[in-house]
Short mmCIF file of C-alpha atoms in Angstrom, two decimals:
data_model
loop_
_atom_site.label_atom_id
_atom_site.label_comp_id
_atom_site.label_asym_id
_atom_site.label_seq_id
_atom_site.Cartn_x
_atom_site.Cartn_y
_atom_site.Cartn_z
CA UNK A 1 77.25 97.03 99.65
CA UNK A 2 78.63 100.38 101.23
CA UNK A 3 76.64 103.14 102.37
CA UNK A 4 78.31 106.52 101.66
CA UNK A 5 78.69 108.00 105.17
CA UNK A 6 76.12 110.53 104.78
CA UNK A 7 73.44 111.47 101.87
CA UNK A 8 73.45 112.65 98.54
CA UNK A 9 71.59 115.71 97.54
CA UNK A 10 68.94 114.14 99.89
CA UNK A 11 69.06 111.05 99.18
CA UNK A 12 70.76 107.94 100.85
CA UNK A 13 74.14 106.50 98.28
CA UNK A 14 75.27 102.65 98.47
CA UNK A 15 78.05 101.19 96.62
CA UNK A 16 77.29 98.19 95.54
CA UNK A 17 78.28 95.76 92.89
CA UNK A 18 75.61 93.36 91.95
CA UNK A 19 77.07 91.13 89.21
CA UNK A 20 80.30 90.31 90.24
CA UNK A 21 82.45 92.04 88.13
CA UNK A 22 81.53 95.57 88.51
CA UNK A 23 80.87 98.43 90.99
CA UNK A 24 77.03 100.39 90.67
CA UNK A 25 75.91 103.16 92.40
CA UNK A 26 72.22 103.19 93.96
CA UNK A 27 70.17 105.86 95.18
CA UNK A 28 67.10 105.99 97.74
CA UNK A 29 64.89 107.92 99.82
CA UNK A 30 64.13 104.88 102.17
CA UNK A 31 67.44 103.06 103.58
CA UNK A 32 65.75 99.61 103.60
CA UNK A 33 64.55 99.48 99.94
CA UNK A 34 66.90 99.46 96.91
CA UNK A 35 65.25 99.43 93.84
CA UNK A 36 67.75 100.71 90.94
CA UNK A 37 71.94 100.89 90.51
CA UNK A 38 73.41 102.23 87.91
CA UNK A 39 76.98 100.94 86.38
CA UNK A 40 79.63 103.19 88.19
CA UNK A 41 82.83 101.22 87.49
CA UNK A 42 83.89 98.76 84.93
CA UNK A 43 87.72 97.23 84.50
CA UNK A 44 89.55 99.31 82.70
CA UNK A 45 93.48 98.49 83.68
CA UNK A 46 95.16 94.75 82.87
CA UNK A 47 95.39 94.33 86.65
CA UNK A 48 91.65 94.75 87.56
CA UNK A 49 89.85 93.04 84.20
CA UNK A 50 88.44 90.33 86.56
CA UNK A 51 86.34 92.65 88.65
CA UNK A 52 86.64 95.46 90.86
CA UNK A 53 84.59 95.41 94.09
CA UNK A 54 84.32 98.20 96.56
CA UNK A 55 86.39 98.64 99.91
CA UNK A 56 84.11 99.82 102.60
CA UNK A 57 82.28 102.71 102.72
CA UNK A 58 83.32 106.22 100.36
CA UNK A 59 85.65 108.56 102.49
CA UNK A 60 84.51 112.49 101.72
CA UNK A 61 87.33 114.41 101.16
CA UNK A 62 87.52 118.06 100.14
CA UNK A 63 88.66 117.03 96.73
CA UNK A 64 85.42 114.23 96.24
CA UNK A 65 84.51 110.95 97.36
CA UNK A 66 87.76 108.36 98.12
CA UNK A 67 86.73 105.49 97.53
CA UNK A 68 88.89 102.20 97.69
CA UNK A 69 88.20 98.92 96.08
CA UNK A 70 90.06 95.49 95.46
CA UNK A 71 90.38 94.86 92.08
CA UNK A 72 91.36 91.20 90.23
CA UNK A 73 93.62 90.83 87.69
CA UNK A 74 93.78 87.57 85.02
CA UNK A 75 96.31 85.90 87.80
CA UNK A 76 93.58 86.34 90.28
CA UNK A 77 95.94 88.65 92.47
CA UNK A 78 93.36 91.00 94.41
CA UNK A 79 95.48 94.35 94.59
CA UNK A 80 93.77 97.47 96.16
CA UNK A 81 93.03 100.44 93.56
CA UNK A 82 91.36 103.86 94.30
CA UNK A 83 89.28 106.40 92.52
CA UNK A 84 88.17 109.89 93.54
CA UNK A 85 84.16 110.76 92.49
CA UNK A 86 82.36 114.49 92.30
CA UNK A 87 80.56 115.19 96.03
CA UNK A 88 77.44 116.47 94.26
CA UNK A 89 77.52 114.01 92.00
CA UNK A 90 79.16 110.49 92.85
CA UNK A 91 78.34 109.63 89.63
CA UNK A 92 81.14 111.19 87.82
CA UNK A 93 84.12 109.67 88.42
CA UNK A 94 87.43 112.49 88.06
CA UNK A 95 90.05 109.95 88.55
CA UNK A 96 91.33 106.64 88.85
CA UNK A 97 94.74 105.59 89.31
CA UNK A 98 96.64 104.06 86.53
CA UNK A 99 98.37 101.34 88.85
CA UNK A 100 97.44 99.59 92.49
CA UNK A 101 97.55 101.32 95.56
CA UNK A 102 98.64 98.63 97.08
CA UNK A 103 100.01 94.89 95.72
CA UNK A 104 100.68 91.88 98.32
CA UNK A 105 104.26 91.47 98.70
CA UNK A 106 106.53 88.39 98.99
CA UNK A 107 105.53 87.94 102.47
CA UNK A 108 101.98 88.38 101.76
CA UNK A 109 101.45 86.14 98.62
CA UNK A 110 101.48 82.85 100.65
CA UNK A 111 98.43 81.97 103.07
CA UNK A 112 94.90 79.94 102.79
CA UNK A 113 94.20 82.28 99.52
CA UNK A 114 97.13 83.55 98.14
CA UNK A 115 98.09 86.63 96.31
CA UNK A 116 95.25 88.44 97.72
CA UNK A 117 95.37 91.55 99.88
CA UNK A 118 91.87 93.06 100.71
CA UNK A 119 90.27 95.94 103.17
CA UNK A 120 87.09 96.38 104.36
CA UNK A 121 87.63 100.04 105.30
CA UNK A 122 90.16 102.43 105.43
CA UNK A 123 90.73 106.64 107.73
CA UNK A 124 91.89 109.53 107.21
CA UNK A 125 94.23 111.03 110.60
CA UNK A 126 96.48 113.48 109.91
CA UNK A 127 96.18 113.94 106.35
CA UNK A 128 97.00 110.34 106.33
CA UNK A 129 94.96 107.40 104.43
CA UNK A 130 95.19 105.04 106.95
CA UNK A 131 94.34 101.28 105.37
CA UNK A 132 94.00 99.01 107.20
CA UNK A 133 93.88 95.21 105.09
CA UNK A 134 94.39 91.66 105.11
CA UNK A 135 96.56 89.32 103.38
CA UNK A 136 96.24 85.97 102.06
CA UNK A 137 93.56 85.19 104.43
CA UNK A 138 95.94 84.57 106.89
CA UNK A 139 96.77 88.01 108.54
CA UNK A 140 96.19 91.26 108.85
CA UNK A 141 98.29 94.92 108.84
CA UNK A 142 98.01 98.43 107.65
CA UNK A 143 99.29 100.75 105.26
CA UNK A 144 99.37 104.61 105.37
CA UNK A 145 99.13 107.10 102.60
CA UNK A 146 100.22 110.70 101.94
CA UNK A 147 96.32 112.08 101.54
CA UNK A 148 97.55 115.06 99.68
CA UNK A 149 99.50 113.54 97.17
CA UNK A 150 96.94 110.40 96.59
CA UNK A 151 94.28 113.60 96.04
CA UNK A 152 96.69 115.06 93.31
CA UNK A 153 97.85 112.07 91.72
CA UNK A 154 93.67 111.01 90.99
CA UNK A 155 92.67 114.55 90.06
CA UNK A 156 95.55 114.08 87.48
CA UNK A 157 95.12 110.65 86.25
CA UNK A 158 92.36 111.36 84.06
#
């Protein structure tokens, strides 16, 4: 689960992703009790038809809601994927991008669980994503992002 960072049109948001393959989106006036999620995500690209889980809480942006996720392709590589969602409505997702964000490299494949790289979280500072993720199992880095030109590149991958 993931709490958005702040509510919804008065209402708390959560991420979630209840049966293992997918990511829902949940609504509530009371922050301890859950009662309904809709389907938000499904796979849709070769690389992510395992499942797609959320990474950390949505980021608010001018542009919508960032929000990252690992995503599982048939070799059970865990790449990191992104997809911007309306502010008013998180329901309606305006873009997703066509390929990974981020892949684990040669470096990065080998560990306790390999071919994996994962992040619970992720900043923006000065118009930078800043992602910060694991690999393998075994250790753990960062990556940074143009925020400007991830923004354009989801508004246009629909």
């Amino acid at each position: 689960m993931a709490l958005f960072p702040r509510k919804v049109n008065g209402k708390y948001a959560m991420l979630c992703r209840l049966d293992g393959f997918n990511n829902y989106i949940a609504f509530s006036d009371n922050i301890s009790i859950w009662c309904e999620a809709k389907l938000l995500q499904q796979p849709k690209f070769p690389w992510e038809f395992i499942q797609i889980g959320n990474c950390g809480s949505p980021i608010e942006t001018p542009e919508g809601w960032l929000v990252l996720s690992h995503r599982v392709g048939p070799m059970r590589e865990y790449v990191l994927g992104t997809s911007l969602f309306d502010l008013q409505n998180p329901e309606i997702e305006i873009g997703r991008l066509k390929f990974p964000l981020l892949i684990p490299n040669t470096e990065e494949r080998e560990g306790y669980v390999p071919n994996v790289v994962y992040s619970c979280g992720s900043i923006i500072n000065n118009n930078e994503l800043i992602i910060p993720y694991a690999m393998s199992d075994y250790a753990s880095t960062y990556a940074t992002v143009n925020l400007r030109e991830l923004l354009n590149e989801l508004k246009n991958s629909k």
